[in-house]
Every structure is written in structure tokens, then in C-alpha cells.
Short mmCIF file of C-alpha atoms and ligand atoms in Angstrom, two decimals:
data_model
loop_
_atom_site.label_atom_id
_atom_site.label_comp_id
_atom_site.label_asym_id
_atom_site.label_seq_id
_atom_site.Cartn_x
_atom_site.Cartn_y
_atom_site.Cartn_z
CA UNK I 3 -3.85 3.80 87.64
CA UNK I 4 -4.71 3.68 83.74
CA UNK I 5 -2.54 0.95 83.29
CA UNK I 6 -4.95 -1.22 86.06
CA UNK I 7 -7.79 0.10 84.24
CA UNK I 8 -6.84 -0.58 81.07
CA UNK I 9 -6.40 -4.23 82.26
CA UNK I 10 -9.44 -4.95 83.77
CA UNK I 11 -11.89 -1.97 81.15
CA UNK I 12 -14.89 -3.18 80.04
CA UNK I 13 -16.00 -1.50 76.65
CA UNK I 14 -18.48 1.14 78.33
CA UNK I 15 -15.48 2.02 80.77
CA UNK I 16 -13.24 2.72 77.92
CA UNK I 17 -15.56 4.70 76.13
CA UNK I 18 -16.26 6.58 79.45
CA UNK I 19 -12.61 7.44 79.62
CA UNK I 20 -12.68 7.78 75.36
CA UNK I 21 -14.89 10.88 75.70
CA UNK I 22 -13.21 12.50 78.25
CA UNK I 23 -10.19 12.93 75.85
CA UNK I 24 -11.47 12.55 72.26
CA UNK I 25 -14.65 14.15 70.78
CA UNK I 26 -17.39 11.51 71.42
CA UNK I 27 -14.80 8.94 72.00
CA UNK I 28 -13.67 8.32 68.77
CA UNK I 29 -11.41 8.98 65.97
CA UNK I 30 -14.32 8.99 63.60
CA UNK I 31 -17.93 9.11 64.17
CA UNK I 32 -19.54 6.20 62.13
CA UNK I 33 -17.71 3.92 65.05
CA UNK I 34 -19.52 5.48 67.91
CA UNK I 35 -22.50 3.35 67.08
CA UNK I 36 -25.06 6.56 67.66
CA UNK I 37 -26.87 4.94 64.51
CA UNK I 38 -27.92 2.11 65.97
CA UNK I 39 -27.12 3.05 69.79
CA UNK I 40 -25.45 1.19 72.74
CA UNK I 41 -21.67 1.01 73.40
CA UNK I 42 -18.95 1.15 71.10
CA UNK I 43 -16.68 -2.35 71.17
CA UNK I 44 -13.32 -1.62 71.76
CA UNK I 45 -11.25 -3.66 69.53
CA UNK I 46 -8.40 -5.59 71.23
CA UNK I 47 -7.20 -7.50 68.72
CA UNK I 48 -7.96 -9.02 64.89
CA UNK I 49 -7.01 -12.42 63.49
CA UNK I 50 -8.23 -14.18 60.48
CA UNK I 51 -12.18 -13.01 60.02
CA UNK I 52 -12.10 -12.33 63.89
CA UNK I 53 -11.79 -9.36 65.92
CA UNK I 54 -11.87 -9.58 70.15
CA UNK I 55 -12.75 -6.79 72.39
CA UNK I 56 -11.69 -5.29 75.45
CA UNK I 57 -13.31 -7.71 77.18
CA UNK I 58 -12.17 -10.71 75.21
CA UNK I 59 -15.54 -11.34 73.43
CA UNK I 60 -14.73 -12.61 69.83
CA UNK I 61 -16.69 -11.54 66.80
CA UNK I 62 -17.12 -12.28 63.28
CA UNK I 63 -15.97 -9.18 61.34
CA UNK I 64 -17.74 -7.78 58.72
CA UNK I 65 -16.26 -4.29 58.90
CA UNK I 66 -12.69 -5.65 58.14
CA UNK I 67 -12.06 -1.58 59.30
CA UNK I 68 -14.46 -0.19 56.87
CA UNK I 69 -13.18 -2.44 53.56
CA UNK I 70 -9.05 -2.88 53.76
CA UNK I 71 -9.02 -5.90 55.82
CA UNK I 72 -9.50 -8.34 52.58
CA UNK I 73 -7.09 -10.85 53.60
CA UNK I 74 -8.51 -11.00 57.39
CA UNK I 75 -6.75 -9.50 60.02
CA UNK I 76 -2.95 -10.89 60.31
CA UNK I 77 -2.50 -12.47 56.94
CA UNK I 78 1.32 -13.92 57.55
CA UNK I 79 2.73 -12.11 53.95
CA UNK I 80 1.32 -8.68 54.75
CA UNK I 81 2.85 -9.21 58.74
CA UNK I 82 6.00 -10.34 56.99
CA UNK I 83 6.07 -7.77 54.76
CA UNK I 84 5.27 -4.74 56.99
CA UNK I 85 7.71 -6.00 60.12
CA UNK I 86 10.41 -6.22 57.27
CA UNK I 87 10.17 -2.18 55.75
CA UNK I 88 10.19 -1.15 59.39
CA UNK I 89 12.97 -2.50 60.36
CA UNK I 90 14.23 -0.59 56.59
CA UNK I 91 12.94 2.49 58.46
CA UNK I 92 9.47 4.29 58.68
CA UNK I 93 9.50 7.19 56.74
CA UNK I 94 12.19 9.31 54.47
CA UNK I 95 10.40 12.15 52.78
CA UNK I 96 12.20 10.57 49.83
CA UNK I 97 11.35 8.60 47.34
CA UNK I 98 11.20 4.66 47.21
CA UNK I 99 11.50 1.51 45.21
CA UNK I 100 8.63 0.02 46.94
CA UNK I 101 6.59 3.42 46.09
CA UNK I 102 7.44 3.04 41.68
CA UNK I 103 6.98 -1.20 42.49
CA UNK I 104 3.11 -0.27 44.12
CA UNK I 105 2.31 2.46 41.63
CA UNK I 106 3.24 -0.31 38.75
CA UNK I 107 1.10 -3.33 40.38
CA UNK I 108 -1.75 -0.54 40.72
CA UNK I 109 -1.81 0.59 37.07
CA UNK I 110 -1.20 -3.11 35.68
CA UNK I 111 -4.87 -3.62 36.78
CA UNK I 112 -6.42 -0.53 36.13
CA UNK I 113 -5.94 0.23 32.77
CA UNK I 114 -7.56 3.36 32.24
CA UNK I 115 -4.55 5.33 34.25
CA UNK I 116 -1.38 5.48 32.68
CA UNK I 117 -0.11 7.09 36.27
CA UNK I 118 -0.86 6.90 39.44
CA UNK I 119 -0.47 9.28 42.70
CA UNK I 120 -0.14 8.53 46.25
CA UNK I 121 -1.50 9.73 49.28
CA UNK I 122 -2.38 9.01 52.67
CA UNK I 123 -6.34 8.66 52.95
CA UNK I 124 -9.46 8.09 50.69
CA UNK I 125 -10.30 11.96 51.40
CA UNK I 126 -7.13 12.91 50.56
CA UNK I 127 -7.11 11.11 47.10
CA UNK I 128 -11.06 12.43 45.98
CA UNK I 129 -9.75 16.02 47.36
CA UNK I 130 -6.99 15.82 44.84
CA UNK I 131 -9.03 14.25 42.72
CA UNK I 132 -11.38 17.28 42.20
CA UNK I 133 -8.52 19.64 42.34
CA UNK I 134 -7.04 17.68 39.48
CA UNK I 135 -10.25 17.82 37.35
CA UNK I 136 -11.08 21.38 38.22
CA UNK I 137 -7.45 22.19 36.96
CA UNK I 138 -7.29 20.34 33.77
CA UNK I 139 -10.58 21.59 32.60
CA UNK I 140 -10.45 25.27 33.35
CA UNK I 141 -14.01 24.88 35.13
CA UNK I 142 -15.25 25.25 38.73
CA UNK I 143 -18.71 23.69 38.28
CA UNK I 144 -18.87 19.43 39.61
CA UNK I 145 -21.54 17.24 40.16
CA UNK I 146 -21.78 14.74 42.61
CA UNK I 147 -24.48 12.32 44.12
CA UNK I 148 -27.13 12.39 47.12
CA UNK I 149 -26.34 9.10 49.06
CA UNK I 150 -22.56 9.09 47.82
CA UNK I 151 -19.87 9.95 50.06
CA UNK I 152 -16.43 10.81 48.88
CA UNK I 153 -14.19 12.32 52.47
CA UNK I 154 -15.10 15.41 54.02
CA UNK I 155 -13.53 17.83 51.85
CA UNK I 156 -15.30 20.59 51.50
CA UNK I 157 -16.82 20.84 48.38
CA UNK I 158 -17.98 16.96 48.34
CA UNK I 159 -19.98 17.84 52.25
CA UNK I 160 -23.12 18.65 50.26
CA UNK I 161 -26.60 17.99 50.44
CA UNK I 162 -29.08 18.45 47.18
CA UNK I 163 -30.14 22.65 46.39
CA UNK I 164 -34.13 22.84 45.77
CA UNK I 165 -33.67 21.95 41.95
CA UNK I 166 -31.31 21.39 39.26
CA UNK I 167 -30.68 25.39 39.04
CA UNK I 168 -29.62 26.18 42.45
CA UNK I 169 -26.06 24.38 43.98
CA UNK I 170 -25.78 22.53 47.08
CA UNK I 171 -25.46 23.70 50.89
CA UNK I 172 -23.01 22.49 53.31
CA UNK I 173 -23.96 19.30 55.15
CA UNK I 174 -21.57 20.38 57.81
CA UNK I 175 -20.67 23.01 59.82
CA UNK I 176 -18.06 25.24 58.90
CA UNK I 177 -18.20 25.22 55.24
CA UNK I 178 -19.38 28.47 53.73
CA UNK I 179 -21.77 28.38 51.68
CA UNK I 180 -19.88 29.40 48.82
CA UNK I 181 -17.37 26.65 48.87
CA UNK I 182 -20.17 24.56 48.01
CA UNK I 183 -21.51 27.09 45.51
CA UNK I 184 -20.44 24.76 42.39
CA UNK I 185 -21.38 21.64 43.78
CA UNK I 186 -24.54 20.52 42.15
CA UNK I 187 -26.06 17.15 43.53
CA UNK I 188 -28.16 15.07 41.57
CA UNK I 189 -30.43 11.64 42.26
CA UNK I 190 -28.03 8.32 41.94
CA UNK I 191 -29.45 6.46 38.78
CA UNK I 192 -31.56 8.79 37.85
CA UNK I 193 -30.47 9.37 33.77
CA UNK I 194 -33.30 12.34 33.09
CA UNK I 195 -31.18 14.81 36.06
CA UNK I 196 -28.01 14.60 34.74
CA UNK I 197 -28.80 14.99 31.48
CA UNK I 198 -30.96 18.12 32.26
CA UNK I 199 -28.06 19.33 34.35
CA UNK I 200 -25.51 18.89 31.96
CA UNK I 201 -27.99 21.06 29.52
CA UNK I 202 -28.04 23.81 32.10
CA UNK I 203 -24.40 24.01 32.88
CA UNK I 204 -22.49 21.49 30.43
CA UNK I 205 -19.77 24.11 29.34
CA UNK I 206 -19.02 24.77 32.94
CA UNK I 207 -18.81 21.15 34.81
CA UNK I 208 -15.54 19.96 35.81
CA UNK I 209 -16.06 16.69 36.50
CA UNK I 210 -19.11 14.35 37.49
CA UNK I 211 -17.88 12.47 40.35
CA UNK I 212 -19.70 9.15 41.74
CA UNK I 213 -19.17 5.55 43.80
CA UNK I 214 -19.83 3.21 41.05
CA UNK I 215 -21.35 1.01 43.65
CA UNK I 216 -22.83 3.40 46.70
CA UNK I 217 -21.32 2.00 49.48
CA UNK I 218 -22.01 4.82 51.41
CA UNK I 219 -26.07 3.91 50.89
CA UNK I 220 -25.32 0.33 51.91
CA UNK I 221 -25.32 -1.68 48.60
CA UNK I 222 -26.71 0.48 45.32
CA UNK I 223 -25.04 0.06 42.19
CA UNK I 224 -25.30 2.34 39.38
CA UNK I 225 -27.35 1.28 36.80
CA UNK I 226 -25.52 0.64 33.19
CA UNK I 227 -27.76 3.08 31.45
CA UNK I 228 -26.65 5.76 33.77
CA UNK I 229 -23.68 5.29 34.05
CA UNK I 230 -23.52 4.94 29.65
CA UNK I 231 -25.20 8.22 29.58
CA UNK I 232 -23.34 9.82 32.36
CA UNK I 233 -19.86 8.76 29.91
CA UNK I 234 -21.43 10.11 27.11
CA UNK I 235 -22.25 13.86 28.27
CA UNK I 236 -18.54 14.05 29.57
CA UNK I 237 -17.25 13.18 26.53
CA UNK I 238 -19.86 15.41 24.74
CA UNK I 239 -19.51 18.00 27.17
CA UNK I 240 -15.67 18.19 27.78
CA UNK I 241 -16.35 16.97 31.53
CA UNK I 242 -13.92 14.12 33.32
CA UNK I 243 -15.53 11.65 34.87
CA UNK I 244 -14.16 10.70 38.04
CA UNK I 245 -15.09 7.34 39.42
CA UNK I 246 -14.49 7.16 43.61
CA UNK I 247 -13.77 3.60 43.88
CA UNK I 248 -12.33 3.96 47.54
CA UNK I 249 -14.49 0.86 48.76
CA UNK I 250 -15.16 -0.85 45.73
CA UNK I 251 -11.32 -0.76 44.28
CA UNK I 252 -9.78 -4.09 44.27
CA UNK I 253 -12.81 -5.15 46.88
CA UNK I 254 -15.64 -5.78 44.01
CA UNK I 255 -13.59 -7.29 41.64
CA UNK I 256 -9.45 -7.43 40.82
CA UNK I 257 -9.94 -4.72 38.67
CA UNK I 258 -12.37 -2.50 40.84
CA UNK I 259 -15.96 -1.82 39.94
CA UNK I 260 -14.45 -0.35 36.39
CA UNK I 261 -13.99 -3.34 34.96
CA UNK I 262 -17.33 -4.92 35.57
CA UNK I 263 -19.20 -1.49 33.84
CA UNK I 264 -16.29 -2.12 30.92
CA UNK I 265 -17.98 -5.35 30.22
CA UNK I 266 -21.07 -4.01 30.18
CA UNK I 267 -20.26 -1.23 28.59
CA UNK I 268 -17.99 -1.52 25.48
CA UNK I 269 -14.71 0.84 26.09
CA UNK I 270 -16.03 2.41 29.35
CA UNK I 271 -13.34 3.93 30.92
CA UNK I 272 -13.76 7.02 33.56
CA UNK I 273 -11.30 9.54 33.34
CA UNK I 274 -9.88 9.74 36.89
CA UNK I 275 -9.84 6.77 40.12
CA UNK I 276 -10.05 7.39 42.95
CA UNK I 277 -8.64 4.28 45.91
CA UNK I 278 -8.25 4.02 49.18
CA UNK I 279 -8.50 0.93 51.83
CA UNK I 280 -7.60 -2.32 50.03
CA UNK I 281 -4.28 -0.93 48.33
CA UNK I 282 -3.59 0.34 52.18
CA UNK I 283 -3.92 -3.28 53.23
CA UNK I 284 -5.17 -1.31 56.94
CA UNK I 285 -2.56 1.05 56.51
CA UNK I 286 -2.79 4.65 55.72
CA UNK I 287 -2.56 4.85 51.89
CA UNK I 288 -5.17 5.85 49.13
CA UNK I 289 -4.30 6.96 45.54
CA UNK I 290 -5.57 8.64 42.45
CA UNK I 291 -4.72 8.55 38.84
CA UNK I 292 -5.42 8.96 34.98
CA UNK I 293 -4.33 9.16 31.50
CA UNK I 294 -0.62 10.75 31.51
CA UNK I 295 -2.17 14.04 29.92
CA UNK I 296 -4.08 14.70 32.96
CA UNK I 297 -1.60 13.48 35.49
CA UNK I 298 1.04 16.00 34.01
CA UNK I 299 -0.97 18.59 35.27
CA UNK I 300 0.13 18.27 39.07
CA UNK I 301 3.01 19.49 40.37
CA UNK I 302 5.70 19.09 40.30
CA UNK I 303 5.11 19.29 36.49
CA UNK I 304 1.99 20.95 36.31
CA UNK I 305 -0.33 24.16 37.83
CA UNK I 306 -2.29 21.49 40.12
CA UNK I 307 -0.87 21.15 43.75
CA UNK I 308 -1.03 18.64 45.86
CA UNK I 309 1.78 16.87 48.16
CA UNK I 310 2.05 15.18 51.84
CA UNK I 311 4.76 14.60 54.27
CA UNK I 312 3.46 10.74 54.09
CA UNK I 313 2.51 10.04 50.49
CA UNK I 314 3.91 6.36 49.96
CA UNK I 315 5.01 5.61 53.28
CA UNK I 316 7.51 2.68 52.87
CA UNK I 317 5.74 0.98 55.57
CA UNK I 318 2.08 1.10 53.77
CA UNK I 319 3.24 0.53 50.28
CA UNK I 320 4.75 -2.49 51.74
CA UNK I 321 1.10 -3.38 53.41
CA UNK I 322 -0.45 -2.75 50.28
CA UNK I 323 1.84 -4.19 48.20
CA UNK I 324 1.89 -7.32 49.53
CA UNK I 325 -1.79 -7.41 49.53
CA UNK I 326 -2.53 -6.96 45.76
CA UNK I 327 -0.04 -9.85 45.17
CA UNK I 328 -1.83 -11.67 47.28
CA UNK I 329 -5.50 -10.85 46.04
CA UNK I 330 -4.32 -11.07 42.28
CA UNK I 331 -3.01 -14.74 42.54
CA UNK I 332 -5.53 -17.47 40.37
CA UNK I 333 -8.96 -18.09 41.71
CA UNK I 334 -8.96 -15.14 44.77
CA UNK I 335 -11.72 -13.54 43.35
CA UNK I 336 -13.84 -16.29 42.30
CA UNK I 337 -13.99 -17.58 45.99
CA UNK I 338 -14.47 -15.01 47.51
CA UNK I 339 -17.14 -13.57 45.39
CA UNK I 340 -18.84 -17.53 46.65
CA UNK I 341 -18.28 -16.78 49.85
CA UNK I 342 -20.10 -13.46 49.98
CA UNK I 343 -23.13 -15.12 47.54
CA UNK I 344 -23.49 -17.29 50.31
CA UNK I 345 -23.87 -14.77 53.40
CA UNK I 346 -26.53 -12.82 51.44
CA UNK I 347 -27.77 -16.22 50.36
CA UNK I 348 -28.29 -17.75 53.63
CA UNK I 349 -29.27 -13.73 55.56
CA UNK I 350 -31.67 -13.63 52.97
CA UNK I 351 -32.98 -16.97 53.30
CA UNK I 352 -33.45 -16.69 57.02
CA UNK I 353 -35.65 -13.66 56.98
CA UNK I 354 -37.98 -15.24 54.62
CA UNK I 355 -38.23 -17.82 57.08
CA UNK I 356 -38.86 -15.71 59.93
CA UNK I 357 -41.58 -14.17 57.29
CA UNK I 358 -39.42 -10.74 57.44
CA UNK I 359 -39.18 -9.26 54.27
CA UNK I 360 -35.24 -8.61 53.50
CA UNK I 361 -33.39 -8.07 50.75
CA UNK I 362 -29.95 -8.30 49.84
CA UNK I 363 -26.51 -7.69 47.12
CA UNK I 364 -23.16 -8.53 46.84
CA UNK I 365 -19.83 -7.88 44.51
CA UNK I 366 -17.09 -9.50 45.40
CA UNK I 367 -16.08 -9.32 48.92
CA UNK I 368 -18.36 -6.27 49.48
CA UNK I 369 -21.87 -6.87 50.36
CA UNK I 370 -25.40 -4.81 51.91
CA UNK I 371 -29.02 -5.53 52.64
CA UNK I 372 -31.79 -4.05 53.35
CA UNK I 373 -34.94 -4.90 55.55
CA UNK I 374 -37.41 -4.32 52.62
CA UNK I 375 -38.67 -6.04 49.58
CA UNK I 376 -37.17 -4.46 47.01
CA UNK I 377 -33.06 -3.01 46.32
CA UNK I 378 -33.48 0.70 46.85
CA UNK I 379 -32.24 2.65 43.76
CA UNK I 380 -31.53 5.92 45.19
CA UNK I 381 -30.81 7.83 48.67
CA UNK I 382 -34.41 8.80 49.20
CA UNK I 383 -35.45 4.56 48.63
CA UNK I 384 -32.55 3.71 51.24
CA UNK I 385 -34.33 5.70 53.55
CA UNK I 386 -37.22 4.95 53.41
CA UNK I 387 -36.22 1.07 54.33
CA UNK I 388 -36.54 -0.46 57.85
CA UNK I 389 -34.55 1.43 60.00
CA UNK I 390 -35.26 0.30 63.27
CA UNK I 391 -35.37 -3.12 62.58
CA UNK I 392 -31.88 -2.83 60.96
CA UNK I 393 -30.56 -1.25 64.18
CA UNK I 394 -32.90 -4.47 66.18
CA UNK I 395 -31.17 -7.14 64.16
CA UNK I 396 -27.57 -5.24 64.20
CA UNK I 397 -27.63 -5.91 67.94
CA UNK I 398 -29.49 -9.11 68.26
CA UNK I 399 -26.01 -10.60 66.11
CA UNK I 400 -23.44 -8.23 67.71
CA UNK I 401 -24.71 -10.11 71.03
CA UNK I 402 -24.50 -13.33 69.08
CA UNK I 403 -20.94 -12.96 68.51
CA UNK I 404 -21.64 -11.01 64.33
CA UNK I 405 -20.17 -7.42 64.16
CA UNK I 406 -21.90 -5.68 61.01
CA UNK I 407 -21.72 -2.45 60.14
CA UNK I 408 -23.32 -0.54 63.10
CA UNK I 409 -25.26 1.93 60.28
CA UNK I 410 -28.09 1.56 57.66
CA UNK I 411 -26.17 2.86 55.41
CA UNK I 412 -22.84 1.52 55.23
CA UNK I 413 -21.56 -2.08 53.47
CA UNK I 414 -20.42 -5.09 54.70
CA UNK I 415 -17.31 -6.90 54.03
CA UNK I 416 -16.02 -10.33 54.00
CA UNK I 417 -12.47 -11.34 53.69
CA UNK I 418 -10.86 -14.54 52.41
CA UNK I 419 -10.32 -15.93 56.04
CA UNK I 420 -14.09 -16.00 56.48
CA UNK I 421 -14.63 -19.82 56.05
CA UNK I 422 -17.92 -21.99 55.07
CA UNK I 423 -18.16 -22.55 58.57
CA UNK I 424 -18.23 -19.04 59.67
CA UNK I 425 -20.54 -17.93 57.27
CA UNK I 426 -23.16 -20.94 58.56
CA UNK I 427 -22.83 -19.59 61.88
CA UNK I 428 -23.39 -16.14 60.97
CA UNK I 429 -26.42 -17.39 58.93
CA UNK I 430 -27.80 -19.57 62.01
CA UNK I 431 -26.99 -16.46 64.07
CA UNK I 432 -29.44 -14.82 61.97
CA UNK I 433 -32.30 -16.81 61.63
CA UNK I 434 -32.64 -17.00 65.46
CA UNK I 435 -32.16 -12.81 65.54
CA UNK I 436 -35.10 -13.24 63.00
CA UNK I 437 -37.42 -15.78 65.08
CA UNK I 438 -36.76 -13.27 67.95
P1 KE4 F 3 -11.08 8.00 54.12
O1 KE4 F 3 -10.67 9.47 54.15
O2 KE4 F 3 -12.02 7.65 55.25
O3 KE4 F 3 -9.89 7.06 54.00
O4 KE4 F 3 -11.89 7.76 52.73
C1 KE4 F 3 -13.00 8.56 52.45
C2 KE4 F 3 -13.91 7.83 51.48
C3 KE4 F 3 -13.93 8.22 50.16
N1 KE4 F 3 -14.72 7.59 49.26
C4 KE4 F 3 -15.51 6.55 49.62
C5 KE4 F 3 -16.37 5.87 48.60
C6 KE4 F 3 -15.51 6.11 50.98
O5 KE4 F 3 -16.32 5.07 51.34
C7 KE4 F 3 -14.70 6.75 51.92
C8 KE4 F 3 -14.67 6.36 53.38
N2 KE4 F 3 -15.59 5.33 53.76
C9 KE4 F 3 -16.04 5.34 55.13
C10 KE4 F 3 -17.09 4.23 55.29
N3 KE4 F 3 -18.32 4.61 54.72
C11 KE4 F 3 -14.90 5.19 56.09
C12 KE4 F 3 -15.31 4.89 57.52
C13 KE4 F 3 -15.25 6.10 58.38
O6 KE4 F 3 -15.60 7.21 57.92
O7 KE4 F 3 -14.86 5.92 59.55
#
């Protein structure tokens, strides 16, 4: 019977079935479209900067799975690569060539880690990450941002106490309230906060953690005095500062959003990265790393614990692998970073058009925008944007054919397979979404 089904299932049929078997029908919430409403596509299959649903209606993909998908779906070298480690074998619970060869092309283009550590999701790596900086510092205390999302672990599910005195309170269900207890979250860009939390509880912070660009509030970057002052009270205060570059790792430029503040910044470094997604390639593998002094802390050398039955899978560090040779080869980033100038070009473009006020930013292949006339600096300016006529022109181009991300507050992606041709369509997709 589910075979017949599954052969003739049309997306809300699927999703019917989905929910009888798995909580709301999916494997993680953001993809059950209850932001913007209506029924969740059911992917079939992905080529190129396409992905085709259940009922064979092709879209252009701007979720590319939430950021890994940077080469389009099917890029020949990464199929190559990954159909050649499994037939090496899928897993050993030993350790690899391929896992030293990844951890080498990783720190060759970040080069404030000396070493590197793998694991098997973006949660798993900021988790870590935390537990690292908590250990090496002696201190429980850690700041974090409202709008920034770093996994679900515990202690980063926090929304803002009432002031810079009192710590944060569980944004989810079954986390006490005292896991949270030393979590203190504080306005993104706003330089007065975190200096007058540092002054409160400088001896005692861990780590400041942040996205460098909030991709988890659509599209707000960090401003360079912020993020300058935010260096300089770790330094002064014996804090690490732990940069979550999940999404914006080898997707904003080849060496992650990092690089760009170094510019900006003279000898900016954080202390700790945190990736996820493009090293993965679409398969399960995030990392984190740091100067060798700090990485000696985790075991097996060190007091810090961490470990998993799947760190470095052979079969993603071959994924991975062959997608940061492919991304760091001459001219990647320059056309890509054209390509996505020329989506929020030509959205942007056709909203003024339609006399619907829009704005819109891009780094590299990651992009967001906003229906309102100015880029929102913080959490509380994200939300305060058009909401409804987000989720109105979401489905107006998922019914012309565009998927974007079905949330105010996520990013967009675009992959090298997205050509001229389908960025004009998704532009002239637009502008009639707009007249409508
Ligand atoms: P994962 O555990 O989902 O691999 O990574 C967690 C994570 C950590 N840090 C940042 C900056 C992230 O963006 C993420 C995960 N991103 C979301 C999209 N906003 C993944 C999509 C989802 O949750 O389904």
C-alpha cells in the first residue's frame, strides 16, 4: 500500500502520513513552513540550483539545505568522491587519512586555528565549543546574542533576562532554569551592553560567543566597531571569543566571515570557530578549532570531553573534502559573490518598481532581505519588519517555481550552478509577485 502511495503522494498527502509518524512531520521544525503557513514541499530530488518535489514541480533553490549545498545539488566531483569512500566502507570508529587530509585543507584557510576537531553537526561543534572555552578559562559565565542562534544546546536556548544583571531563561522547554543561569544575552551591535556587561562580570565570562553575520535574523552583520570592542574586552578581560561561523564559514567568503573583519580590523582573530554545512558538503560534518594551547585541553589530552561514534565519517570528509577543493580553485568566490549582487540587485529593484519598500544584503553566496526601508541592526529591528508581506511574497514565488527560505528570519543561499539566467527568472518572478 505505501509503496502505491508513495508513487502517486502529493506533498499534503505525505505530510499527512509525515505527522502520523514524526513530530509535526519533520525532522526539524524550520521546514514545516508554520512561519509562513501552507504545506511543506517534499523534496524528491536536487540537481544543479534545482530541487523537484513529490509531485515533480521544479524549483529554484535558495535553501541549498540551509547553506551546504554551495556547489548545487549533484556537483559530479563531490558524487565521485562520496560513491568512491563508500565503496572504501562507511564508518570505522578509527581514524582516517581523509580525516588528517580535511582537518589540513580546513586550517590552511583559517588561520587563526592551529587545530581543528570534528564532529557531526553545527550543534554539536558550538556545544563543544562552549565546553572548550568554559574549560580553558576556569569560568562558567558566557555571553551570547538575542537574534543569534548557535544549536539547541542547552545553555545557547536563551532568551534576554530583564537587564544586564540578571541571566537568561530557557527559550525551550525542558531546560532548567539554572542551566541557563550563566548565559547572559546582550543586543547584536550594540557596543555600550557589552561593555557594561563585561564591567559587571568581566573576571567571570568564559567566552562571548556570536554569528559574525546573523544568519539566524536573516542578513545582519556585525558592525566593525563591535565587533573591535567586543576583541578588545576578551583580550582585556581574559575571555575567548568564539566566532559561530556555521553558515557563514566558507559560504561568505573562502576564508569565512573572519577574514573579511581581519581586513577591517588589523590582526582580528577570534579565539575559537565554530563550522558546520559547507565543509559537510550536505553531509553530516561540522567542526571546531583554535590555537594549539586551547585545543590541548580536550581529551584525549586534556580535562575537556567531548567525542562521537561519527566524528569524521570517511564518507563526509570525503563530501567535504572534495568541496573545499572545489570552492578554493581561482575566481569561485568572485563569481559567485556577482551572482548573489545580482539577485539582491534585481529583488531589490523590482520592489521599488512595484513601489514596495524592500531592502536587501549579500556576502558571498549567502544573502537576506527585508520588506522595509532600512537593514535592521538588531533582533528587536528584524521584527519589527514586514512580516506578513514576507510570508505573501514567499508564496507568491514558491508558486512561481522560487523556493526561499520559508521564515523571516533565516538567509538565503545561492550556489555556483545558479546561472544568469536563473537569477533573471527569479528576478521576473518577483516583480510580478510584487505587481500582485
Ligand atoms: P546544526 O546542528 O543544525 O547542524 O547547526 C546548528 C547551527 C549553529 N550555528 C548556526 C549559526 C546555525 O545557523 C546553525 C543551524 N542553522 C539552521 C538554519 N538557521 C539549520 C536549519 C534547521 O535548523 O533545520
Amino acid at each position: 500500500m505505501s509503496t502505491e502511495l508513495s508513487h502517486a503522494s502529493t506533498n499534503a498527502q505525505l505530510f499527512e502520513r509525515a505527522q502520523k509518524v514524526i513530530p509535526g512531520g519533520v525532522n526539524s521544525p524550520v521546514r514545516a513552513f508554520r512561519a509562513v503557513g501552507g504545506t511543506p514541499r517534499f523534496i524528491k530530488s536536487g540537481r544543479g540550483p534545482y530541487i523537484v518535489d513529490a509531485e515533480g514541480k521544479r524549483y529554484v533553490d535558495y535553501i541549498g539545505s540551509w547553506g551546504p549545498m554551495i556547489l548545487g545539488h549533484g556537483h559530479p566531483a563531490v558524487l565521485e568522491a562520496v560513491q568512491k569512500a563508500a565503496l572504501d566502507g562507511f564508518s570505522f570508529g578509527a581514524p582516517t587519512e581523509r580525516e588528517i587530509e580535511l582537518a589540513e585543507e580546513i586550517l590552511s584557510l583559517v588561520p587563526s586555528m592551529d587545530q581543528v576537531r570534528l564532529v557531526s553537526s553545527g550543534t554539536e561543534a558550538a556545544m563543544s565549543a562552549l565546553r572548550l572555552a568554559r574549560g580553558a578559562t576556569g569560568r562558567s559565565k558566557i555571553v551570547k546574542f538575542e537574534g543569534c542562534y548557535h544549536g539547541h544546546a542547552d545553555a545557547l536556548l536563551v532568551k534576554a533576562g530583564s537587564g544586564l544583571a540578571t541571566f537568561g531563561h530557557p527559550t525551550s522547554a525542558g531546560v532548567p532554569p539554572e542551566v541557563v543561569q550563566h548565559t547572559l544575552v546582550l543586543e547584536y551591535n550594540n557596543v555600550e551592553q557589552i561593555e557594561e556587561a563585561f564591567a559587571l562580570h568581566g573576571p567571570g565570562i568564559a567566552c562571548v560567543m556570536i554569528e559574525p553575520i546573523a544568519g539566524n535574523m536573516n542578513f545582519v552583520r556585525a558592525s566593525v566597531p563591535f565587533m573591535k570592542r567586543i576583541r578588545e574586552l576578551c583580550t582585556q578581560h581574559g575571555a575567548l571569543f568564539v566566532f559561530d561561523e556555521v553558515m557563514t564559514g566558507f559560504r561568505v567568503a573562502l576564508g569565512s566571515a573572519q577574514s573579511l573583519y581581519a581586513k577591517a580590523i588589523p590582526g582580528f582573530e577570534p579565539d575559537i570557530s565554530v563550522f558546520g554545512k559547507v565543509i559537510g558538503g550536505g553531509m553530516p560534518l561540522a567542526a571546531f578549532g583554535a590555537k594549539r594551547a586551547v585545543m590541548q585541553q580536550l581529551a584525549p589530552l586534556g580535562p575537556v570531553y567531548q567525542a562521537g561514534t561519527l566524528s569524521g565519517n570517511p564518507v563526509a570528509t570525503a563530501c567535504g573534502l572534495a568541496t573545499l577543493r572545489e570552492i578554493r580553485k581561482p575566481g569561485f568566490f568572485e563569481a559567485l559573490s556577482a551572482s548573489t549582487r545580482s539577485l539582491v540587485d534585481g529583488l531589490v529593484a523590482a520592489s521599488k518598481a512595484a513601489g514596495v519598500p524592500m531592502v536587501g544584503d549579500c556576502e558571498g553566496g549567502m544573502f537576506g532581505f527585508f520588506f522595509a526601508d532600512q537593514l535592521p541592526q538588531n533582533y528587536n529591528a528584524v521584527i519589527a519588519t514586514d512580516k506578513e508581506r514576507f510570508n505573501r511574497f514567499f508564496h507568491a514565488m514558491l508558486d512561481r517555481g522560487v523556493y526561499f527560505a520559508p521564515a523571516l528570519y533565516e538567509a538565503g543561499f545561492v550556489s555556483a550552478a545558479h546561472s544568469p539566467a536563473d537569477i533573471a527568472a527569479t528576478c521576473a518572478a518577483a516583480a510580478e509577485s510584487l505587481r500582485g
